[in-house]
C-alpha positions as semicolon CSV with decimal commas, in nm:
position;residue;x (nm);y (nm);z (nm)
1;X;-0,953;0,791;0,229
2;X;-0,741;1,077;0,326
3;X;-0,540;1,326;0,142
4;X;-0,605;1,542;-0,208
5;X;-0,925;1,411;-0,336
6;X;-1,281;1,537;-0,400
7;X;-1,566;1,398;-0,508
8;X;-1,878;1,400;-0,579
9;X;-2,097;1,176;-0,438
10;X;-2,484;1,130;-0,497
11;X;-2,475;1,403;-0,469
12;X;-2,303;1,603;-0,224
13;X;-1,952;1,742;-0,208
14;X;-1,700;1,568;-0,032
15;X;-1,315;1,649;0,009
16;X;-1,065;1,400;0,180
17;X;-0,870;1,673;0,343
18;X;-1,121;1,860;0,532
19;X;-1,318;1,502;0,642
20;X;-1,123;1,525;0,989
21;X;-0,820;1,243;1,058
22;X;-0,974;0,945;0,988
23;X;-1,099;1,090;0,692
24;X;-1,369;0,899;0,472
25;X;-1,493;0,582;0,451
26;X;-1,430;0,444;0,046
27;X;-1,801;0,458;-0,104
28;X;-2,025;0,096;-0,137
29;X;-2,150;0,217;-0,454
30;X;-1,884;0,354;-0,672
31;X;-2,132;0,457;-0,952
32;X;-2,274;0,715;-0,703
33;X;-1,941;0,898;-0,726
34;X;-1,876;1,183;-1,014
35;X;-1,641;1,440;-1,070
36;X;-1,337;1,301;-0,893
37;X;-1,086;1,614;-0,841
38;X;-0,754;1,592;-0,763
39;X;-0,393;1,798;-0,743
40;X;-0,195;1,433;-0,570
41;X;0,091;1,336;-0,782
42;X;0,034;1,009;-0,671
43;X;-0,188;0,722;-0,443
44;X;0,004;0,534;-0,156
45;X;-0,220;0,213;-0,063
46;X;-0,164;0,114;0,274
47;X;-0,167;-0,226;0,434
48;X;-0,248;-0,160;0,800
49;X;-0,479;0,119;0,989
50;X;-0,168;0,218;1,224
51;X;0,027;0,337;0,957
52;X;-0,258;0,510;0,775
53;X;-0,386;0,664;1,050
54;X;-0,017;0,806;1,159
55;X;0,011;0,913;0,739
56;X;-0,325;1,065;0,812
57;X;-0,243;1,253;1,151
58;X;0,077;1,385;0,994
59;X;-0,111;1,526;0,711
60;X;0,128;1,406;0,507
61;X;-0,081;1,467;0,195
62;X;-0,016;1,800;0,314
63;X;0,331;1,753;0,248
64;X;0,386;1,555;-0,060
65;X;0,030;1,606;-0,261
66;X;-0,076;1,239;-0,210
67;X;-0,378;1,020;-0,216
68;X;-0,376;0,738;0,110
69;X;-0,630;0,491;0,113
70;X;-0,616;0,140;0,346
71;X;-0,897;-0,133;0,357
72;X;-0,765;-0,157;0,777
73;X;-0,576;-0,571;0,565
74;X;-0,801;-0,792;0,332
75;X;-0,879;-0,569;0,004
76;X;-1,249;-0,597;0,055
77;X;-1,455;-0,525;-0,277
78;X;-1,564;-0,164;-0,224
79;X;-1,180;-0,079;-0,136
80;X;-1,074;-0,189;-0,495
81;X;-1,347;-0,070;-0,734
82;X;-1,265;0,273;-0,554
83;X;-0,853;0,288;-0,644
84;X;-0,941;0,128;-0,986
85;X;-1,193;0,360;-1,054
86;X;-0,909;0,708;-0,891
87;X;-0,656;0,568;-1,075
88;X;-0,826;0,517;-1,434
89;X;-0,913;0,833;-1,403
90;X;-0,640;1,067;-1,275
91;X;-0,411;0,826;-1,387
92;X;-0,102;0,885;-1,122
93;X;0,056;0,616;-0,981
94;X;0,003;0,409;-0,701
95;X;0,236;0,310;-0,436
96;X;0,164;0,000;-0,196
97;X;0,328;-0,014;0,167
98;X;0,228;-0,322;0,313
99;X;0,414;-0,507;0,568
100;X;0,765;-0,720;0,437
101;X;0,612;-1,100;0,438
102;X;0,420;-1,254;0,195
103;X;0,109;-1,228;0,378
104;X;0,152;-0,814;0,229
105;X;0,240;-0,971;-0,118
106;X;-0,037;-1,105;-0,077
107;X;-0,229;-0,839;0,005
108;X;-0,120;-0,662;-0,352
109;X;-0,196;-0,916;-0,518
110;X;-0,517;-0,869;-0,521
111;X;-0,579;-0,530;-0,543
112;X;-0,386;-0,635;-0,881
113;X;-0,541;-0,916;-0,983
114;X;-0,828;-0,995;-0,795
115;X;-0,945;-1,286;-0,525
116;X;-0,795;-1,664;-0,573
117;X;-1,128;-1,750;-0,528
118;X;-1,336;-1,467;-0,727
119;X;-1,256;-1,583;-1,012
120;X;-1,419;-1,336;-1,240
121;X;-1,263;-1,038;-1,122
122;X;-1,349;-0,732;-1,339
123;X;-1,156;-0,502;-1,487
124;X;-1,336;-0,251;-1,200
125;X;-1,246;-0,404;-0,944
126;X;-0,882;-0,460;-1,060
127;X;-0,580;-0,211;-1,079
128;X;-0,247;-0,391;-1,268
129;X;0,042;-0,161;-1,189
130;X;0,082;-0,108;-0,851
131;X;0,488;-0,033;-0,726
132;X;0,651;-0,200;-0,413
133;X;0,728;0,140;-0,209
134;X;0,833;-0,109;0,111
135;X;0,879;-0,196;0,410
136;X;1,029;-0,494;0,173
137;X;1,281;-0,699;0,232
138;X;1,654;-0,491;0,084
139;X;1,492;-0,182;0,333
140;X;1,546;-0,352;0,673
141;X;1,914;-0,353;0,613
142;X;1,889;-0,025;0,431
143;X;1,709;0,120;0,737
144;X;1,941;-0,070;0,922
145;X;1,579;-0,193;1,132
146;X;1,722;-0,389;1,472
147;X;1,726;-0,713;1,478
148;X;1,419;-0,698;1,749
149;X;1,190;-0,620;1,527
150;X;1,333;-0,820;1,234
151;X;1,064;-1,160;1,300
152;X;1,090;-1,512;1,221
153;X;0,903;-1,649;0,963
154;X;0,659;-1,928;1,038
155;X;0,750;-2,203;0,767
156;X;0,350;-2,158;0,673
157;X;0,539;-1,820;0,584
158;X;0,914;-1,936;0,376
159;X;0,600;-2,174;0,253
160;X;0,386;-1,881;0,107
161;X;0,695;-1,682;0,022
162;X;0,816;-2,021;-0,184
163;X;0,444;-2,074;-0,377
164;X;0,487;-1,639;-0,414
165;X;0,737;-1,761;-0,660
166;X;0,525;-1,934;-0,921
167;X;0,277;-1,693;-0,884
168;X;0,251;-1,473;-1,247
169;X;0,225;-1,115;-1,111
170;X;0,618;-1,204;-0,968
171;X;0,743;-1,405;-1,197
172;X;0,681;-1,119;-1,465
173;X;0,853;-0,834;-1,250
174;X;1,214;-0,958;-1,175
175;X;1,341;-0,688;-0,879
176;X;0,982;-0,854;-0,715
177;X;1,067;-1,226;-0,700
178;X;1,439;-1,065;-0,599
179;X;1,315;-0,906;-0,280
180;X;1,096;-1,241;-0,208
181;X;1,405;-1,410;-0,267
182;X;1,557;-1,200;-0,001
183;X;1,297;-1,236;0,209
184;X;1,325;-1,628;0,232
185;X;1,629;-1,669;0,184
186;X;1,714;-1,459;0,497
187;X;1,354;-1,594;0,696
188;X;1,283;-1,223;0,842
189;X;0,985;-1,053;0,815
190;X;0,890;-0,734;0,948
191;X;0,606;-0,536;0,950
192;X;0,518;-0,133;0,934
193;X;0,478;-0,067;1,231
194;X;0,873;-0,163;1,322
195;X;0,967;0,134;1,176
196;X;0,850;0,357;1,474
197;X;1,132;0,196;1,647
198;X;1,280;0,506;1,488
199;X;1,046;0,679;1,685
200;X;0,660;0,758;1,681
201;X;0,669;0,982;1,357
202;X;1,010;0,820;1,141
203;X;0,727;0,701;0,884
204;X;0,683;1,006;0,750
205;X;0,951;1,219;0,880
206;X;1,178;1,007;0,724
207;X;1,105;0,652;0,550
208;X;0,874;0,730;0,321
209;X;1,008;1,174;0,234
210;X;1,389;0,903;0,140
211;X;1,161;0,644;-0,082
212;X;1,011;0,998;-0,255
213;X;1,293;1,129;-0,267
214;X;1,473;0,867;-0,421
215;X;1,164;0,663;-0,668
216;X;1,286;0,365;-0,426
217;X;0,963;0,206;-0,575
218;X;0,965;-0,107;-0,778
């Protein structure tokens, strides 16, 4: 975690704007955290460490008051508890930045409703209302992503995509369903890093500022 949040962890004051470029490791014991303070307007939940590091290195949280979190792929229990806790206390929106593929959506679903094989996931582990900021299938054309950055979905990807259409978290959100339909129909996927084909700071200088200015999340 990096950005506009501070808290006391087991007696130590932690300011996540002053924890070096990589930020602070997410605390394993959430019950040792108290006195959470923030002037952030939103939380950016990032799938990939590379995108997280780009935003951290560019000090994106100084341009847009935000908190940036990553679990470096599959969300672990500590990351999910931390997100749930700060969201419930700060009451600010969570915007997800994941790859435009079925796996990216699955990651958001784990944060939102827990993992399939842990059916007892409690409220302290879930953050039900996460908005999908990007990278969305409709972004590929909207931002003119070059063809070499659009990857062919595998049979397995397409199968997973179709299975996701049956999931409750997709079915109750028509805009998510529409994006998933675009993905399965075009049979194309793309990684967040694909945006770097426009320049290594494109995500922080162009993509995110435009997204946030337009309120372009669903």
